[in-house]
CSV table of C-alpha atoms in Angstrom, one decimal:
chain,number,residue,atom,x,y,z
A,1095,MET,CA,55.8,133.6,90.0
A,1096,ASN,CA,58.3,130.6,89.5
A,1097,SER,CA,60.5,132.6,87.1
A,1098,LYS,CA,60.6,135.3,89.8
A,1099,ARG,CA,61.7,133.2,92.5
A,1100,TRP,CA,64.1,131.3,90.4
A,1101,SER,CA,65.9,134.8,89.5
A,1102,LYS,CA,65.4,135.8,93.0
A,1103,ASN,CA,67.7,132.5,93.7
A,1104,LEU,CA,70.0,132.8,90.7
A,1105,GLN,CA,73.0,133.3,92.8
A,1106,LEU,CA,72.0,130.5,95.0
A,1107,HIS,CA,71.9,128.2,92.5
A,1108,ILE,CA,75.2,129.5,91.2
A,1109,MET,CA,76.8,129.1,94.1
A,1110,LEU,CA,75.4,125.3,94.2
A,1111,ILE,CA,77.4,124.5,91.0
A,1112,PRO,CA,80.8,124.0,92.1
A,1113,ALA,CA,79.5,121.7,95.2
A,1114,THR,CA,77.4,119.6,92.9
A,1115,LEU,CA,80.2,119.1,90.1
A,1116,PHE,CA,82.8,117.9,93.3
A,1117,ALA,CA,80.0,115.4,94.0
A,1118,ILE,CA,79.8,113.9,90.6
A,1119,LEU,CA,83.4,113.8,90.1
A,1120,PHE,CA,84.4,112.7,93.2
A,1121,SER,CA,81.2,110.5,94.4
A,1122,TYR,CA,79.2,109.3,91.4
A,1123,VAL,CA,81.9,108.9,88.6
A,1124,PRO,CA,83.9,106.5,90.8
A,1125,ILE,CA,80.8,104.1,91.4
A,1126,THR,CA,81.7,102.7,88.0
A,1127,GLY,CA,85.0,101.4,89.7
A,1128,ILE,CA,82.2,98.6,91.3
A,1129,VAL,CA,83.1,96.4,87.8
A,1130,ILE,CA,86.2,95.8,89.3
A,1131,ALA,CA,84.8,93.7,92.1
A,1132,PHE,CA,83.4,91.3,89.2
A,1133,GLN,CA,86.5,91.3,87.3
A,1134,ARG,CA,90.3,90.0,87.3
A,1135,PHE,CA,91.4,93.6,87.1
A,1136,ILE,CA,94.6,94.4,85.6
A,1137,PRO,CA,95.4,98.4,85.4
A,1138,ASN,CA,96.8,98.5,82.0
A,1139,ARG,CA,94.1,97.0,80.8
A,1140,GLY,CA,91.4,98.8,82.0
A,1141,PHE,CA,87.6,98.1,83.0
A,1142,PHE,CA,87.1,96.6,79.4
A,1143,LYS,CA,89.8,94.5,78.4
A,1144,SER,CA,90.2,92.9,82.3
A,1145,THR,CA,88.7,89.1,82.1
A,1146,TRP,CA,85.2,88.8,83.6
A,1147,VAL,CA,85.3,86.3,86.8
A,1148,GLY,CA,81.8,86.8,87.7
A,1149,LEU,CA,81.1,86.1,91.4
A,1150,ASP,CA,84.9,84.5,92.0
A,1151,ASN,CA,86.2,87.7,94.0
A,1152,PHE,CA,83.4,87.1,96.2
A,1153,ILE,CA,83.8,83.4,96.6
A,1154,TYR,CA,87.3,83.8,97.4
A,1155,MET,CA,86.8,86.6,100.1
A,1156,LEU,CA,84.2,84.2,101.7
A,1157,ASN,CA,87.2,81.4,101.7
A,1158,MET,CA,89.8,83.6,103.0
A,1159,PRO,CA,90.9,82.1,106.4
A,1160,ASP,CA,90.7,85.5,108.5
A,1161,ILE,CA,87.9,87.0,106.6
A,1162,TYR,CA,85.3,85.9,109.9
A,1163,GLN,CA,87.9,87.0,112.3
A,1164,VAL,CA,88.0,90.3,110.5
A,1165,LEU,CA,84.1,90.6,110.4
A,1166,TYR,CA,84.0,89.8,114.1
A,1167,ASN,CA,87.0,92.3,115.3
A,1168,THR,CA,85.1,95.0,113.2
A,1169,VAL,CA,81.8,94.7,114.7
A,1170,PHE,CA,83.2,94.1,118.1
A,1171,ILE,CA,85.4,97.1,118.0
A,1172,ALA,CA,82.9,99.6,116.3
A,1173,LEU,CA,80.2,98.7,119.2
A,1174,MET,CA,82.6,99.1,122.0
A,1175,LYS,CA,83.4,102.4,120.4
A,1176,ILE,CA,79.5,103.3,119.9
A,1177,ILE,CA,78.6,102.4,123.6
A,1178,ALA,CA,81.6,104.1,125.3
A,1179,GLY,CA,81.2,106.8,122.8
A,1180,LEU,CA,77.7,107.6,124.2
A,1181,ILE,CA,78.4,107.0,127.6
A,1182,VAL,CA,80.9,109.0,128.1
A,1183,PRO,CA,80.1,112.8,126.6
A,1184,ILE,CA,76.5,112.1,128.5
A,1185,VAL,CA,78.4,111.7,131.9
A,1186,VAL,CA,81.0,114.4,131.0
A,1187,ALA,CA,78.0,116.8,129.7
A,1188,LEU,CA,75.9,116.2,133.3
A,1189,LEU,CA,79.2,116.8,135.5
A,1190,LEU,CA,80.3,120.0,133.3
A,1191,ASN,CA,76.2,121.1,133.9
A,1192,GLU,CA,76.6,121.0,137.7
A,1193,MET,CA,79.6,123.3,137.2
A,1194,LYS,CA,78.5,126.9,138.5
A,1195,LYS,CA,81.7,128.7,137.6
A,1196,LYS,CA,81.3,129.2,133.6
A,1197,VAL,CA,85.0,130.1,133.1
A,1198,LEU,CA,85.9,126.7,134.1
A,1199,VAL,CA,83.5,124.9,132.3
A,1200,ARG,CA,84.5,126.8,129.2
A,1201,SER,CA,88.2,126.0,130.0
A,1202,VAL,CA,87.6,122.0,130.7
A,1203,GLN,CA,85.3,121.7,127.2
A,1204,THR,CA,88.3,123.6,125.6
A,1205,MET,CA,90.5,120.9,126.8
A,1206,ILE,CA,89.1,118.0,126.2
A,1207,TYR,CA,87.9,119.3,123.0
A,1208,LEU,CA,91.0,119.8,121.4
A,1209,PRO,CA,92.3,115.9,120.8
A,1210,HIS,CA,89.1,116.1,118.2
A,1211,PHE,CA,91.1,118.5,116.0
A,1212,LEU,CA,94.3,116.5,115.7
A,1213,SER,CA,94.4,113.4,113.1
A,1214,TRP,CA,95.6,109.9,113.9
A,1215,VAL,CA,99.1,110.6,112.4
A,1216,ILE,CA,100.1,112.9,114.9
A,1217,LEU,CA,98.0,111.0,117.7
A,1218,GLY,CA,99.5,107.6,116.3
A,1219,GLY,CA,103.4,108.6,117.2
A,1220,ILE,CA,102.0,110.6,120.5
A,1221,LEU,CA,100.3,106.9,121.9
A,1222,ILE,CA,102.9,104.7,120.9
A,1223,ASP,CA,105.6,106.8,123.1
A,1224,ILE,CA,103.3,107.0,125.7
A,1225,LEU,CA,102.0,103.2,125.6
A,1226,SER,CA,105.9,101.9,125.0
A,1227,VAL,CA,106.6,98.6,127.4
A,1228,GLU,CA,109.9,100.3,128.2
A,1229,ASN,CA,109.8,103.8,128.1
A,1230,GLY,CA,106.0,104.6,128.0
A,1231,ILE,CA,104.5,107.1,130.7
A,1232,ILE,CA,102.0,104.6,131.6
A,1233,ASN,CA,104.0,101.7,132.0
A,1234,LYS,CA,106.5,103.5,134.1
A,1235,VAL,CA,103.7,104.8,136.5
A,1236,MET,CA,102.2,101.0,136.5
A,1237,GLN,CA,105.7,99.7,137.4
A,1238,GLY,CA,105.9,102.9,139.8
A,1239,VAL,CA,103.2,100.9,142.0
A,1240,GLY,CA,103.9,97.8,141.4
A,1241,LEU,CA,102.3,96.6,138.6
A,1242,PRO,CA,103.3,94.8,135.8
A,1243,SER,CA,104.3,96.5,132.2
A,1244,VAL,CA,101.6,95.6,129.5
A,1245,PHE,CA,102.3,95.5,126.2
A,1246,PHE,CA,99.0,97.3,125.1
A,1247,LEU,CA,99.9,98.0,121.3
A,1248,GLY,CA,101.1,94.3,121.1
A,1249,ASP,CA,99.0,92.2,123.2
A,1250,ASN,CA,95.8,90.6,121.4
A,1251,SER,CA,93.9,90.8,124.8
A,1252,TRP,CA,94.7,94.7,125.7
A,1253,PHE,CA,94.7,96.1,122.0
A,1254,PRO,CA,90.7,96.5,121.0
A,1255,PHE,CA,90.3,97.9,124.5
A,1256,THR,CA,93.4,100.3,123.6
A,1257,LEU,CA,91.7,101.2,120.5
A,1258,VAL,CA,88.0,102.3,122.2
A,1259,ILE,CA,90.0,104.1,124.7
A,1260,THR,CA,91.9,106.0,122.7
A,1261,ASP,CA,89.0,106.6,120.2
A,1262,VAL,CA,86.9,108.1,123.1
A,1263,TRP,CA,89.7,110.1,124.5
A,1264,LYS,CA,89.8,111.4,121.0
A,1265,GLU,CA,86.4,112.2,120.1
A,1266,PHE,CA,84.1,112.4,123.2
A,1267,GLY,CA,84.9,116.4,123.7
A,1268,PHE,CA,83.2,116.8,120.4
A,1269,ALA,CA,80.1,114.6,121.1
A,1270,THR,CA,79.8,116.6,124.9
A,1271,ILE,CA,79.3,119.5,123.3
A,1272,ILE,CA,76.1,118.1,121.5
A,1273,TYR,CA,74.8,116.7,124.8
A,1274,MET,CA,75.4,120.5,126.5
A,1275,ALA,CA,73.7,122.1,123.7
A,1276,ALA,CA,70.6,119.7,124.4
A,1277,LEU,CA,70.8,120.4,128.2
A,1278,THR,CA,70.0,124.2,127.9
A,1279,SER,CA,66.9,123.0,126.0
A,1280,ILE,CA,65.4,122.1,129.3
A,1281,ASP,CA,62.9,124.0,130.7
A,1282,PRO,CA,64.3,125.5,133.8
A,1283,THR,CA,61.0,125.7,135.5
A,1284,ILE,CA,60.8,121.8,136.0
A,1285,TYR,CA,64.0,121.9,138.0
A,1286,GLU,CA,62.3,124.8,140.3
A,1287,ALA,CA,59.1,122.5,140.6
A,1288,ALA,CA,61.1,119.5,141.4
A,1289,ILE,CA,63.1,121.4,144.3
A,1290,ILE,CA,59.6,122.6,145.3
A,1291,ASP,CA,58.7,118.2,145.4
A,1292,GLY,CA,61.8,117.9,147.5
A,1293,ALA,CA,64.1,116.6,144.8
A,1294,ASN,CA,67.8,116.7,145.2
A,1295,ARG,CA,70.7,117.0,142.8
A,1296,TRP,CA,70.9,113.3,142.1
A,1297,LYS,CA,66.8,112.9,141.5
A,1298,GLN,CA,66.9,116.6,139.5
A,1299,THR,CA,69.6,114.5,137.1
A,1300,PHE,CA,67.3,111.4,137.0
A,1301,HIS,CA,64.0,112.4,136.6
A,1302,VAL,CA,64.6,115.9,134.6
A,1303,THR,CA,67.7,116.0,133.1
A,1304,LEU,CA,68.0,112.6,131.6
A,1305,PRO,CA,64.7,112.5,130.4
A,1306,GLY,CA,65.1,115.7,129.3
A,1307,ILE,CA,67.7,115.0,126.4
A,1308,THR,CA,66.7,111.3,126.2
A,1309,PRO,CA,65.5,112.2,122.6
A,1310,ILE,CA,68.9,113.4,121.5
A,1311,ILE,CA,70.6,110.3,123.1
A,1312,ILE,CA,68.2,108.2,121.1
A,1313,LEU,CA,69.0,109.8,117.9
A,1314,LEU,CA,72.8,109.9,118.2
A,1315,GLY,CA,72.4,105.9,119.1
A,1316,VAL,CA,70.7,104.8,116.5
A,1317,LEU,CA,72.4,107.0,113.7
A,1318,SER,CA,75.5,105.3,115.0
A,1319,MET,CA,74.4,102.3,113.6
A,1320,GLY,CA,75.5,103.0,110.3
A,1321,ASN,CA,79.1,103.0,111.4
A,1322,VAL,CA,79.1,99.0,112.7
A,1323,LEU,CA,81.4,98.5,110.0
A,1324,ASN,CA,83.8,101.3,110.3
A,1325,ALA,CA,86.1,100.4,113.1
A,1326,GLY,CA,88.7,103.2,112.2
A,1327,PHE,CA,91.1,102.7,109.5
A,1328,GLU,CA,93.1,105.6,110.5
A,1329,GLN,CA,93.6,104.6,113.9
A,1330,VAL,CA,93.6,101.1,113.6
A,1331,PHE,CA,96.6,101.3,110.7
A,1332,MET,CA,99.0,103.9,112.9
A,1333,LEU,CA,98.5,101.4,115.7
A,1334,TYR,CA,98.5,97.9,114.9
A,1335,SER,CA,101.3,95.4,114.1
A,1336,PRO,CA,101.3,91.7,112.5
A,1337,SER,CA,101.6,90.6,116.4
A,1338,VAL,CA,98.0,92.1,116.7
A,1339,TYR,CA,96.0,91.0,113.8
A,1340,GLU,CA,94.3,88.4,115.5
A,1341,SER,CA,92.1,91.3,117.8
A,1342,GLY,CA,92.7,94.2,115.7
A,1343,ASP,CA,92.6,93.4,112.1
A,1344,ILE,CA,89.4,95.0,110.6
A,1345,ILE,CA,88.0,95.1,107.1
A,1346,ASP,CA,89.4,98.3,106.1
A,1347,THR,CA,93.1,97.4,106.9
A,1348,LEU,CA,92.2,93.8,105.5
A,1349,LEU,CA,91.2,95.8,102.0
A,1350,TYR,CA,94.2,98.0,102.2
A,1351,ARG,CA,96.5,94.9,102.4
A,1352,VAL,CA,94.6,92.7,99.8
A,1353,GLY,CA,94.5,95.9,97.3
A,1354,PHE,CA,97.7,97.8,97.7
A,1355,VAL,CA,100.0,95.6,99.2
A,1356,ASP,CA,99.1,92.3,97.5
A,1357,ALA,CA,97.5,94.1,94.1
A,1358,GLN,CA,94.6,92.1,94.0
A,1359,PHE,CA,92.2,94.8,93.2
A,1360,GLY,CA,89.1,92.9,92.2
A,1361,VAL,CA,89.1,91.0,95.7
A,1362,ALA,CA,89.5,94.3,97.3
A,1363,THR,CA,86.8,95.9,95.4
A,1364,ALA,CA,84.4,92.7,96.5
A,1365,VAL,CA,85.4,93.3,100.0
A,1366,GLY,CA,84.8,97.2,100.1
A,1367,LEU,CA,81.1,96.5,97.7
A,1368,PHE,CA,80.4,93.8,100.4
A,1369,LYS,CA,80.7,96.4,103.5
A,1370,SER,CA,79.3,99.2,101.5
A,1371,VAL,CA,76.2,97.3,101.3
A,1372,ILE,CA,76.2,95.9,104.6
A,1373,ALA,CA,76.4,99.8,105.8
A,1374,ALA,CA,73.9,101.0,103.2
A,1375,LEU,CA,71.5,98.7,104.9
A,1376,LEU,CA,72.5,99.8,108.0
A,1377,ILE,CA,72.2,103.1,107.6
A,1378,GLY,CA,68.6,103.1,106.2
A,1379,THR,CA,67.6,100.8,109.3
A,1380,SER,CA,69.2,103.5,111.5
A,1381,TYR,CA,67.3,106.6,110.0
A,1382,TRP,CA,63.8,104.2,110.0
A,1383,LEU,CA,64.5,103.8,113.6
A,1384,ALA,CA,65.4,107.2,114.3
A,1385,TYR,CA,62.2,108.5,112.7
A,1386,ARG,CA,60.2,106.0,114.6
A,1387,LEU,CA,61.6,106.7,117.9
A,1388,ALA,CA,63.0,110.3,117.9
A,1389,GLY,CA,61.0,112.0,115.1
A,1390,TYR,CA,63.8,112.9,112.9
A,1391,ARG,CA,63.8,113.1,109.7
A,1392,ILE,CA,66.1,114.2,106.5
A,1393,PHE,CA,63.4,115.6,104.5
């Protein structure tokens, strides 16, 4: 029986071979590079001839003058992105669900979904122009209504919130689709019963619509915990400058400067390993909570 099943699915197993080899080559083989975190790594000496320093790189990392500020920035920015990234798509999905003209709904969905496909390399250049102090359209409008100009990309008090707002603008259209799909799974007869009981549109929203999508809200919220240490390297790297390191420098950008600019490969690997271990614990916790709260299981 097993041999028949194997022969029947042989083509599918063959199709898996390239993907399996790709995962092994690019996901598992590089794991051996973790050893660099415990060495004073010199590229021309390789893994085997570089000096072993034990935990010295980790001690150096913890004694770096800005490490705790960087950790704070990373968690603060990531948490704000997670919270705003949950609230905004839910609100937009509820508003789109109230629109009766389907053509207009599809048009709005397409417009808000478009930024998701643009890379931060493109959006970074656009945002730098839009948010410019002298010629940016945002500051021009603010000046036109009598407000002072704001240095969005150079002021430490504004930069973290600029990151959050621009990230939500880029990604909320994609998340909205998920909630729109969840809304279609609500039984229409529940709305009919609510109308018979005298519920208006607001009461239907709070007592039927939101409870109907609560499981998917809990699921996405819990699973996003794994991104607490991922504040968005591409976005920050394209928008930040030394003037906003105090509020905008995150683990990934610090790792880039230490590893690629200063060539301290051992320290950079130690920082990356520290982040990976914490992220793995958070992801494991998030999946456990997703199973407990929303019944979600991978297998």
